[in-house]
mmCIF file of N, CA, C and O in Angstrom:
data_model
loop_
_atom_site.group_PDB
_atom_site.id
_atom_site.type_symbol
_atom_site.label_atom_id
_atom_site.label_comp_id
_atom_site.label_asym_id
_atom_site.label_seq_id
_atom_site.Cartn_x
_atom_site.Cartn_y
_atom_site.Cartn_z
ATOM 1 N N MET A 1 -121.326 -49.074 23.588
ATOM 2 C CA MET A 1 -122.423 -48.882 24.807
ATOM 3 C C MET A 1 -122.286 -50.478 25.021
ATOM 4 O O MET A 1 -122.472 -51.155 24.240
ATOM 5 N N LYS A 2 -121.694 -50.683 25.941
ATOM 6 C CA LYS A 2 -122.000 -52.265 26.922
ATOM 7 C C LYS A 2 -123.102 -52.186 27.193
ATOM 8 O O LYS A 2 -123.858 -51.787 28.167
ATOM 9 N N SER A 3 -123.834 -53.378 26.764
ATOM 10 C CA SER A 3 -125.041 -53.897 27.342
ATOM 11 C C SER A 3 -124.981 -55.620 27.154
ATOM 12 O O SER A 3 -124.694 -56.435 26.413
ATOM 13 N N ILE A 4 -125.561 -56.235 28.233
ATOM 14 C CA ILE A 4 -125.731 -57.558 28.535
ATOM 15 C C ILE A 4 -127.334 -57.562 28.057
ATOM 16 O O ILE A 4 -127.491 -58.959 27.792
ATOM 17 N N ILE A 5 -127.645 -56.981 27.468
ATOM 18 C CA ILE A 5 -129.130 -57.596 27.031
ATOM 19 C C ILE A 5 -129.306 -57.207 25.603
ATOM 20 O O ILE A 5 -130.272 -58.130 25.085
ATOM 21 N N GLN A 6 -128.835 -56.329 25.156
ATOM 22 C CA GLN A 6 -128.957 -55.675 23.435
ATOM 23 C C GLN A 6 -127.693 -55.576 23.204
ATOM 24 O O GLN A 6 -126.604 -55.333 23.380
ATOM 25 N N ASN A 7 -127.199 -55.491 21.703
ATOM 26 C CA ASN A 7 -126.450 -56.018 21.127
ATOM 27 C C ASN A 7 -126.716 -55.059 19.552
ATOM 28 O O ASN A 7 -125.621 -54.753 18.616
ATOM 29 N N LYS A 8 -127.867 -54.765 19.554
ATOM 30 C CA LYS A 8 -127.732 -53.522 18.426
ATOM 31 C C LYS A 8 -128.577 -52.407 18.840
ATOM 32 O O LYS A 8 -129.189 -51.907 19.586
ATOM 33 N N LYS A 9 -128.204 -51.108 18.044
ATOM 34 C CA LYS A 9 -128.996 -49.703 18.428
ATOM 35 C C LYS A 9 -129.633 -49.699 18.134
ATOM 36 O O LYS A 9 -130.187 -48.942 16.910
ATOM 37 N N LYS A 10 -130.791 -50.267 19.113
ATOM 38 C CA LYS A 10 -132.300 -49.842 18.614
ATOM 39 C C LYS A 10 -132.897 -49.667 19.533
ATOM 40 O O LYS A 10 -132.386 -49.943 20.722
ATOM 41 N N CYS A 11 -134.458 -48.784 19.909
ATOM 42 C CA CYS A 11 -134.839 -48.952 20.886
ATOM 43 C C CYS A 11 -135.477 -50.758 21.640
ATOM 44 O O CYS A 11 -135.772 -51.160 20.824
ATOM 45 N N PHE A 12 -134.929 -51.052 22.592
ATOM 46 C CA PHE A 12 -135.286 -51.736 23.092
ATOM 47 C C PHE A 12 -136.438 -52.372 23.252
ATOM 48 O O PHE A 12 -137.020 -53.015 23.081
ATOM 49 N N LEU A 13 -137.782 -51.508 23.341
ATOM 50 C CA LEU A 13 -139.205 -51.522 23.589
ATOM 51 C C LEU A 13 -139.966 -51.313 22.411
ATOM 52 O O LEU A 13 -140.903 -52.482 22.187
ATOM 53 N N CYS A 14 -139.369 -50.890 21.587
ATOM 54 C CA CYS A 14 -140.087 -50.369 19.978
ATOM 55 C C CYS A 14 -139.511 -50.603 19.003
ATOM 56 O O CYS A 14 -139.764 -50.493 18.071
ATOM 57 N N SER A 15 -137.947 -50.934 18.821
ATOM 58 C CA SER A 15 -137.230 -50.650 17.803
ATOM 59 C C SER A 15 -136.732 -49.542 16.940
ATOM 60 O O SER A 15 -136.346 -50.207 15.800
ATOM 61 N N LYS A 16 -137.301 -48.323 17.245
ATOM 62 C CA LYS A 16 -136.863 -47.169 16.356
ATOM 63 C C LYS A 16 -135.562 -47.113 16.846
ATOM 64 O O LYS A 16 -135.091 -47.744 17.812
ATOM 65 N N THR A 17 -134.489 -46.699 15.338
ATOM 66 C CA THR A 17 -133.540 -46.223 15.710
ATOM 67 C C THR A 17 -132.792 -45.274 15.469
ATOM 68 O O THR A 17 -131.595 -44.812 15.209
ATOM 69 N N SER A 18 -133.995 -43.945 15.290
ATOM 70 C CA SER A 18 -133.352 -42.814 15.897
ATOM 71 C C SER A 18 -133.561 -41.899 17.177
ATOM 72 O O SER A 18 -134.925 -42.490 17.647
ATOM 73 N N GLY A 19 -132.950 -40.967 17.612
ATOM 74 C CA GLY A 19 -133.350 -40.339 18.289
ATOM 75 C C GLY A 19 -133.305 -40.786 19.763
ATOM 76 O O GLY A 19 -134.071 -40.838 20.846
ATOM 77 N N LEU A 20 -131.754 -41.927 19.729
ATOM 78 C CA LEU A 20 -132.086 -42.691 20.883
ATOM 79 C C LEU A 20 -131.299 -42.414 21.832
ATOM 80 O O LEU A 20 -130.566 -41.617 22.066
ATOM 81 N N HIS A 21 -131.681 -42.304 23.422
ATOM 82 C CA HIS A 21 -131.193 -42.328 24.476
ATOM 83 C C HIS A 21 -130.215 -43.716 25.141
ATOM 84 O O HIS A 21 -130.445 -44.557 25.038
ATOM 85 N N ASP A 22 -129.178 -43.991 25.803
ATOM 86 C CA ASP A 22 -128.057 -44.528 26.091
ATOM 87 C C ASP A 22 -128.443 -44.805 28.109
ATOM 88 O O ASP A 22 -128.940 -43.867 28.568
ATOM 89 N N HIS A 23 -129.554 -45.839 27.883
ATOM 90 C CA HIS A 23 -130.199 -45.412 29.564
ATOM 91 C C HIS A 23 -129.553 -47.013 30.508
ATOM 92 O O HIS A 23 -129.576 -47.856 30.061
ATOM 93 N N HIS A 24 -129.155 -45.905 31.655
ATOM 94 C CA HIS A 24 -128.630 -47.066 32.996
ATOM 95 C C HIS A 24 -129.953 -47.671 33.607
ATOM 96 O O HIS A 24 -130.394 -46.603 33.976
ATOM 97 N N ILE A 25 -130.371 -49.098 33.372
ATOM 98 C CA ILE A 25 -130.887 -49.173 34.023
ATOM 99 C C ILE A 25 -131.774 -49.146 35.562
ATOM 100 O O ILE A 25 -132.435 -49.005 36.201
ATOM 101 N N TYR A 26 -130.896 -49.178 36.344
ATOM 102 C CA TYR A 26 -130.540 -49.485 37.658
ATOM 103 C C TYR A 26 -129.677 -47.525 37.751
ATOM 104 O O TYR A 26 -128.677 -47.264 37.475
ATOM 105 N N PHE A 27 -130.009 -46.654 37.965
ATOM 106 C CA PHE A 27 -130.059 -45.202 38.168
ATOM 107 C C PHE A 27 -129.773 -44.454 39.578
ATOM 108 O O PHE A 27 -130.313 -45.439 40.728
ATOM 109 N N GLY A 28 -129.316 -43.668 39.600
ATOM 110 C CA GLY A 28 -129.075 -42.838 40.804
ATOM 111 C C GLY A 28 -127.388 -42.945 41.059
ATOM 112 O O GLY A 28 -126.779 -43.571 40.373
ATOM 113 N N THR A 29 -126.776 -42.377 41.970
ATOM 114 C CA THR A 29 -125.184 -42.166 41.658
ATOM 115 C C THR A 29 -124.280 -43.170 41.782
ATOM 116 O O THR A 29 -123.821 -43.465 40.870
ATOM 117 N N ALA A 30 -125.066 -43.939 42.966
ATOM 118 C CA ALA A 30 -123.894 -45.093 42.958
ATOM 119 C C ALA A 30 -124.366 -46.630 42.280
ATOM 120 O O ALA A 30 -123.416 -47.308 41.461
ATOM 121 N N ARG A 31 -125.801 -46.913 41.917
ATOM 122 C CA ARG A 31 -125.979 -47.669 40.956
ATOM 123 C C ARG A 31 -125.702 -47.375 39.527
ATOM 124 O O ARG A 31 -125.606 -48.223 38.743
ATOM 125 N N ARG A 32 -125.724 -46.154 39.037
ATOM 126 C CA ARG A 32 -125.587 -45.808 37.532
ATOM 127 C C ARG A 32 -124.187 -46.449 37.345
ATOM 128 O O ARG A 32 -123.690 -46.712 36.795
ATOM 129 N N LYS A 33 -123.176 -45.969 38.176
ATOM 130 C CA LYS A 33 -121.966 -46.899 38.130
ATOM 131 C C LYS A 33 -121.975 -48.560 37.935
ATOM 132 O O LYS A 33 -121.611 -48.570 37.336
ATOM 133 N N ILE A 34 -122.533 -48.886 39.062
ATOM 134 C CA ILE A 34 -123.187 -50.315 38.642
ATOM 135 C C ILE A 34 -123.266 -50.610 37.483
ATOM 136 O O ILE A 34 -122.885 -51.798 36.584
ATOM 137 N N SER A 35 -124.176 -49.702 37.108
ATOM 138 C CA SER A 35 -124.738 -50.047 35.584
ATOM 139 C C SER A 35 -124.056 -50.199 34.254
ATOM 140 O O SER A 35 -124.065 -51.014 33.464
ATOM 141 N N GLU A 36 -123.235 -49.050 34.569
ATOM 142 C CA GLU A 36 -122.196 -49.269 33.405
ATOM 143 C C GLU A 36 -121.300 -50.360 33.684
ATOM 144 O O GLU A 36 -120.437 -50.581 32.360
ATOM 145 N N ALA A 37 -120.524 -49.872 34.753
ATOM 146 C CA ALA A 37 -119.419 -51.248 34.873
ATOM 147 C C ALA A 37 -119.686 -52.506 34.305
ATOM 148 O O ALA A 37 -119.349 -53.521 34.194
ATOM 149 N N ASN A 38 -121.386 -53.277 34.393
ATOM 150 C CA ASN A 38 -121.864 -54.406 34.079
ATOM 151 C C ASN A 38 -122.796 -54.703 32.968
ATOM 152 O O ASN A 38 -123.085 -55.611 32.959
ATOM 153 N N GLY A 39 -122.725 -53.415 32.416
ATOM 154 C CA GLY A 39 -123.540 -53.327 30.999
ATOM 155 C C GLY A 39 -125.368 -53.572 31.640
ATOM 156 O O GLY A 39 -125.751 -54.253 30.602
ATOM 157 N N PHE A 40 -125.256 -52.973 32.423
ATOM 158 C CA PHE A 40 -127.042 -53.207 32.891
ATOM 159 C C PHE A 40 -127.375 -51.587 32.091
ATOM 160 O O PHE A 40 -127.537 -50.561 32.364
ATOM 161 N N LYS A 41 -127.777 -51.756 30.597
ATOM 162 C CA LYS A 41 -128.088 -50.321 30.127
ATOM 163 C C LYS A 41 -128.488 -50.639 28.759
ATOM 164 O O LYS A 41 -128.712 -51.787 28.401
ATOM 165 N N VAL A 42 -129.629 -50.217 28.329
ATOM 166 C CA VAL A 42 -130.391 -50.560 26.979
ATOM 167 C C VAL A 42 -130.437 -49.197 25.768
ATOM 168 O O VAL A 42 -130.592 -48.045 26.797
ATOM 169 N N TRP A 43 -130.682 -48.950 24.852
ATOM 170 C CA TRP A 43 -130.790 -47.956 24.407
ATOM 171 C C TRP A 43 -132.506 -47.849 23.985
ATOM 172 O O TRP A 43 -133.141 -49.027 24.025
ATOM 173 N N LEU A 44 -132.830 -46.470 24.318
ATOM 174 C CA LEU A 44 -134.299 -46.326 24.257
ATOM 175 C C LEU A 44 -134.596 -45.714 23.437
ATOM 176 O O LEU A 44 -133.909 -44.019 23.496
ATOM 177 N N CYS A 45 -135.624 -45.275 22.828
ATOM 178 C CA CYS A 45 -136.398 -44.213 22.039
ATOM 179 C C CYS A 45 -136.710 -42.301 23.192
ATOM 180 O O CYS A 45 -137.009 -42.909 24.360
ATOM 181 N N TYR A 46 -136.886 -41.555 22.419
ATOM 182 C CA TYR A 46 -137.093 -40.254 24.000
ATOM 183 C C TYR A 46 -138.402 -40.983 24.372
ATOM 184 O O TYR A 46 -138.816 -40.444 25.771
ATOM 185 N N GLU A 47 -139.451 -41.431 23.831
ATOM 186 C CA GLU A 47 -140.907 -41.772 24.217
ATOM 187 C C GLU A 47 -140.298 -42.679 25.319
ATOM 188 O O GLU A 47 -141.113 -42.779 26.641
ATOM 189 N N HIS A 48 -139.872 -43.909 25.055
ATOM 190 C CA HIS A 48 -139.299 -44.585 25.785
ATOM 191 C C HIS A 48 -138.897 -44.528 27.587
ATOM 192 O O HIS A 48 -138.744 -45.045 28.320
ATOM 193 N N HIS A 49 -137.859 -43.495 27.484
ATOM 194 C CA HIS A 49 -137.183 -42.845 28.191
ATOM 195 C C HIS A 49 -138.018 -41.427 28.784
ATOM 196 O O HIS A 49 -137.462 -41.767 30.461
ATOM 197 N N GLU A 50 -138.348 -41.288 28.427
ATOM 198 C CA GLU A 50 -138.346 -39.381 28.885
ATOM 199 C C GLU A 50 -139.914 -39.198 28.944
ATOM 200 O O GLU A 50 -140.487 -38.113 29.599
ATOM 201 N N GLY A 51 -140.420 -39.663 27.761
ATOM 202 C CA GLY A 51 -141.905 -39.712 27.490
ATOM 203 C C GLY A 51 -142.709 -39.853 28.945
ATOM 204 O O GLY A 51 -142.532 -40.355 30.062
ATOM 205 N N THR A 52 -143.767 -39.692 29.014
ATOM 206 C CA THR A 52 -145.152 -39.901 30.432
ATOM 207 C C THR A 52 -145.312 -41.113 30.425
ATOM 208 O O THR A 52 -145.340 -41.697 31.733
ATOM 209 N N PHE A 53 -145.192 -42.293 29.510
ATOM 210 C CA PHE A 53 -144.597 -44.034 29.976
ATOM 211 C C PHE A 53 -143.422 -44.158 29.672
ATOM 212 O O PHE A 53 -143.107 -45.542 30.009
ATOM 213 N N GLY A 54 -142.404 -43.176 29.522
ATOM 214 C CA GLY A 54 -141.354 -43.607 29.463
ATOM 215 C C GLY A 54 -140.448 -44.545 30.809
ATOM 216 O O GLY A 54 -141.272 -43.661 32.441
ATOM 217 N N VAL A 55 -139.347 -44.644 31.581
ATOM 218 C CA VAL A 55 -138.752 -45.074 32.308
ATOM 219 C C VAL A 55 -138.964 -44.023 33.258
ATOM 220 O O VAL A 55 -139.146 -43.759 34.389
ATOM 221 N N HIS A 56 -138.496 -42.837 32.626
ATOM 222 C CA HIS A 56 -138.261 -41.312 33.581
ATOM 223 C C HIS A 56 -139.385 -40.584 33.819
ATOM 224 O O HIS A 56 -139.661 -39.264 34.040
ATOM 225 N N GLY A 57 -140.062 -41.003 32.913
ATOM 226 C CA GLY A 57 -142.042 -40.547 32.584
ATOM 227 C C GLY A 57 -142.883 -40.486 34.335
ATOM 228 O O GLY A 57 -142.404 -41.448 34.758
ATOM 229 N N SER A 58 -143.739 -39.693 34.057
ATOM 230 C CA SER A 58 -144.765 -39.793 35.091
ATOM 231 C C SER A 58 -145.157 -40.791 35.270
ATOM 232 O O SER A 58 -145.929 -41.300 36.613
ATOM 233 N N LYS A 59 -146.002 -41.382 34.184
ATOM 234 C CA LYS A 59 -146.738 -43.262 34.545
ATOM 235 C C LYS A 59 -145.779 -43.837 33.652
ATOM 236 O O LYS A 59 -146.101 -44.872 33.586
ATOM 237 N N GLY A 60 -144.547 -44.198 34.239
ATOM 238 C CA GLY A 60 -143.171 -44.823 33.667
ATOM 239 C C GLY A 60 -143.106 -46.102 34.430
ATOM 240 O O GLY A 60 -141.936 -46.149 34.500
ATOM 241 N N HIS A 61 -143.525 -46.535 35.697
ATOM 242 C CA HIS A 61 -142.782 -47.460 36.701
ATOM 243 C C HIS A 61 -143.104 -48.882 36.323
ATOM 244 O O HIS A 61 -141.996 -48.907 36.713
ATOM 245 N N GLU A 62 -144.202 -49.218 35.613
ATOM 246 C CA GLU A 62 -144.492 -50.016 35.637
ATOM 247 C C GLU A 62 -142.865 -50.101 34.127
ATOM 248 O O GLU A 62 -142.628 -51.300 33.906
ATOM 249 N N THR A 63 -142.422 -49.909 33.424
ATOM 250 C CA THR A 63 -141.717 -49.665 32.045
ATOM 251 C C THR A 63 -140.444 -49.952 32.639
ATOM 252 O O THR A 63 -139.403 -50.851 32.673
ATOM 253 N N ASP A 64 -140.270 -48.798 33.952
ATOM 254 C CA ASP A 64 -138.744 -49.123 34.618
ATOM 255 C C ASP A 64 -138.694 -50.317 35.366
ATOM 256 O O ASP A 64 -137.809 -51.258 35.289
ATOM 257 N N ILE A 65 -139.857 -50.690 36.124
ATOM 258 C CA ILE A 65 -139.500 -52.401 36.514
ATOM 259 C C ILE A 65 -139.496 -53.357 35.817
ATOM 260 O O ILE A 65 -138.815 -54.031 36.116
ATOM 261 N N TYR A 66 -140.140 -53.835 34.786
ATOM 262 C CA TYR A 66 -139.947 -54.398 33.825
ATOM 263 C C TYR A 66 -138.476 -54.376 32.614
ATOM 264 O O TYR A 66 -138.027 -55.715 32.939
ATOM 265 N N LEU A 67 -137.650 -53.062 32.520
ATOM 266 C CA LEU A 67 -136.522 -53.018 32.413
ATOM 267 C C LEU A 67 -135.705 -53.973 33.740
ATOM 268 O O LEU A 67 -134.722 -54.957 33.477
ATOM 269 N N LYS A 68 -135.678 -53.787 35.018
ATOM 270 C CA LYS A 68 -134.819 -53.827 36.214
ATOM 271 C C LYS A 68 -135.562 -55.486 36.306
ATOM 272 O O LYS A 68 -134.269 -56.258 36.192
ATOM 273 N N LYS A 69 -136.695 -56.103 35.697
ATOM 274 C CA LYS A 69 -136.410 -57.577 36.174
ATOM 275 C C LYS A 69 -135.997 -58.327 34.787
ATOM 276 O O LYS A 69 -135.431 -59.268 35.279
ATOM 277 N N ILE A 70 -135.739 -57.608 33.590
ATOM 278 C CA ILE A 70 -135.176 -58.660 32.565
ATOM 279 C C ILE A 70 -133.789 -58.442 32.510
ATOM 280 O O ILE A 70 -133.091 -59.063 32.611
ATOM 281 N N CYS A 71 -133.245 -56.803 33.114
ATOM 282 C CA CYS A 71 -131.550 -56.887 33.443
ATOM 283 C C CYS A 71 -131.221 -58.190 34.462
ATOM 284 O O CYS A 71 -130.503 -58.677 34.622
ATOM 285 N N GLN A 72 -132.552 -57.978 35.457
ATOM 286 C CA GLN A 72 -131.837 -59.268 36.817
ATOM 287 C C GLN A 72 -131.698 -60.566 35.639
ATOM 288 O O GLN A 72 -130.723 -61.087 36.543
ATOM 289 N N LEU A 73 -133.064 -60.856 34.931
ATOM 290 C CA LEU A 73 -132.724 -62.445 34.756
ATOM 291 C C LEU A 73 -131.778 -62.797 33.783
ATOM 292 O O LEU A 73 -131.399 -63.546 33.666
ATOM 293 N N LYS A 74 -131.272 -61.714 33.097
ATOM 294 C CA LYS A 74 -130.198 -61.526 31.997
ATOM 295 C C LYS A 74 -128.951 -62.179 32.624
ATOM 296 O O LYS A 74 -128.138 -62.632 32.680
ATOM 297 N N TYR A 75 -128.769 -60.829 34.003
ATOM 298 C CA TYR A 75 -127.183 -61.345 34.398
ATOM 299 C C TYR A 75 -127.105 -62.577 35.728
ATOM 300 O O TYR A 75 -126.492 -63.295 35.378
ATOM 301 N N GLU A 76 -128.764 -62.941 36.091
ATOM 302 C CA GLU A 76 -128.411 -64.549 36.394
ATOM 303 C C GLU A 76 -128.615 -65.603 35.569
ATOM 304 O O GLU A 76 -128.480 -66.931 36.101
ATOM 305 N N GLU A 77 -128.314 -65.342 34.311
ATOM 306 C CA GLU A 77 -128.273 -66.731 33.754
ATOM 307 C C GLU A 77 -126.558 -67.245 34.227
ATOM 308 O O GLU A 77 -126.272 -67.852 33.500
ATOM 309 N N THR A 78 -125.751 -65.570 34.672
ATOM 310 C CA THR A 78 -123.946 -66.890 34.311
ATOM 311 C C THR A 78 -124.036 -66.343 35.867
ATOM 312 O O THR A 78 -122.495 -65.850 36.372
ATOM 313 N N HIS A 79 -124.662 -65.536 36.771
ATOM 314 C CA HIS A 79 -124.892 -65.222 38.085
ATOM 315 C C HIS A 79 -125.233 -65.668 38.659
ATOM 316 O O HIS A 79 -126.515 -65.954 38.541
ATOM 317 N N THR A 80 -125.292 -65.146 40.644
ATOM 318 C CA THR A 80 -126.069 -65.557 41.365
ATOM 319 C C THR A 80 -127.467 -64.574 41.588
ATOM 320 O O THR A 80 -126.717 -63.676 41.769
ATOM 321 N N ARG A 81 -128.173 -65.264 42.125
ATOM 322 C CA ARG A 81 -129.334 -63.925 42.627
ATOM 323 C C ARG A 81 -128.745 -63.463 43.768
ATOM 324 O O ARG A 81 -128.747 -62.188 43.898
ATOM 325 N N GLU A 82 -127.936 -63.684 44.895
ATOM 326 C CA GLU A 82 -126.829 -63.235 46.169
ATOM 327 C C GLU A 82 -126.409 -62.370 45.628
ATOM 328 O O GLU A 82 -126.082 -61.390 45.771
ATOM 329 N N GLU A 83 -125.215 -62.644 44.230
ATOM 330 C CA GLU A 83 -124.437 -61.760 43.145
ATOM 331 C C GLU A 83 -125.361 -60.736 43.002
ATOM 332 O O GLU A 83 -124.727 -59.189 43.065
ATOM 333 N N PHE A 84 -126.411 -60.651 42.549
ATOM 334 C CA PHE A 84 -127.176 -59.634 42.035
ATOM 335 C C PHE A 84 -127.502 -58.385 43.136
ATOM 336 O O PHE A 84 -127.204 -57.347 43.109
ATOM 337 N N ILE A 85 -128.046 -59.229 44.274
ATOM 338 C CA ILE A 85 -128.775 -58.734 45.273
ATOM 339 C C ILE A 85 -127.127 -57.736 45.929
ATOM 340 O O ILE A 85 -127.315 -56.538 46.408
ATOM 341 N N LYS A 86 -126.273 -58.377 45.905
ATOM 342 C CA LYS A 86 -125.159 -57.656 46.659
ATOM 343 C C LYS A 86 -124.588 -56.385 45.734
ATOM 344 O O LYS A 86 -124.181 -55.504 46.318
ATOM 345 N N LEU A 87 -124.758 -56.674 44.412
ATOM 346 C CA LEU A 87 -124.184 -55.383 43.312
ATOM 347 C C LEU A 87 -125.757 -54.344 43.891
ATOM 348 O O LEU A 87 -125.303 -53.330 44.239
ATOM 349 N N ILE A 88 -126.713 -54.652 43.556
ATOM 350 C CA ILE A 88 -128.150 -53.611 43.215
ATOM 351 C C ILE A 88 -128.531 -53.990 44.489
ATOM 352 O O ILE A 88 -129.344 -52.543 44.641
ATOM 353 N N GLY A 89 -128.455 -54.486 45.404
ATOM 354 C CA GLY A 89 -129.173 -53.908 47.219
ATOM 355 C C GLY A 89 -130.779 -54.724 46.894
ATOM 356 O O GLY A 89 -131.462 -54.049 47.677
ATOM 357 N N LYS A 90 -131.284 -55.401 46.186
ATOM 358 C CA LYS A 90 -132.812 -56.153 45.814
ATOM 359 C C LYS A 90 -132.872 -56.479 44.903
ATOM 360 O O LYS A 90 -132.121 -56.935 43.902
ATOM 361 N N ASN A 91 -133.887 -57.371 44.950
ATOM 362 C CA ASN A 91 -134.496 -57.993 44.378
ATOM 363 C C ASN A 91 -135.526 -57.629 43.210
ATOM 364 O O ASN A 91 -136.854 -57.731 44.555
ATOM 365 N N TYR A 92 -135.754 -58.066 41.523
ATOM 366 C CA TYR A 92 -136.615 -57.323 41.565
ATOM 367 C C TYR A 92 -137.824 -58.424 40.781
ATOM 368 O O TYR A 92 -138.798 -58.168 40.439
ATOM 369 N N LEU A 93 -137.256 -59.531 41.201
ATOM 370 C CA LEU A 93 -138.023 -60.650 41.007
ATOM 371 C C LEU A 93 -138.696 -61.833 41.438
ATOM 372 O O LEU A 93 -139.899 -62.675 40.865
ATOM 373 N N GLY A 94 -138.858 -61.225 42.857
ATOM 374 C CA GLY A 94 -139.669 -61.747 44.145
ATOM 375 C C GLY A 94 -138.837 -63.312 43.849
ATOM 376 O O GLY A 94 -138.300 -64.021 43.960
ATOM 377 N N GLY A 95 -139.660 -63.871 45.215
ATOM 378 C CA GLY A 95 -139.117 -65.382 45.566
ATOM 379 C C GLY A 95 -138.148 -65.762 46.208
ATOM 380 O O GLY A 95 -136.795 -66.312 46.345
#
């Protein structure tokens, strides 16, 4: 898996190393392809991916937004905010 955020295969949020899921940070048909092409991905354990408080869980909105912000910050280390917004269509960092 190509990721601009992590280089080790472990849950990005809790460091578990088993039962991992390859998570596209920006999902949906078009954004999933953008995530794939740009390395906007992290490894997540089942609980952080699909559990109640996981990014796809019923109470996971905060976790989802947290990952989006981390990814945007990392991307902006080598690109402009305008480039990010052109790719994703939204600024998650405010200002």
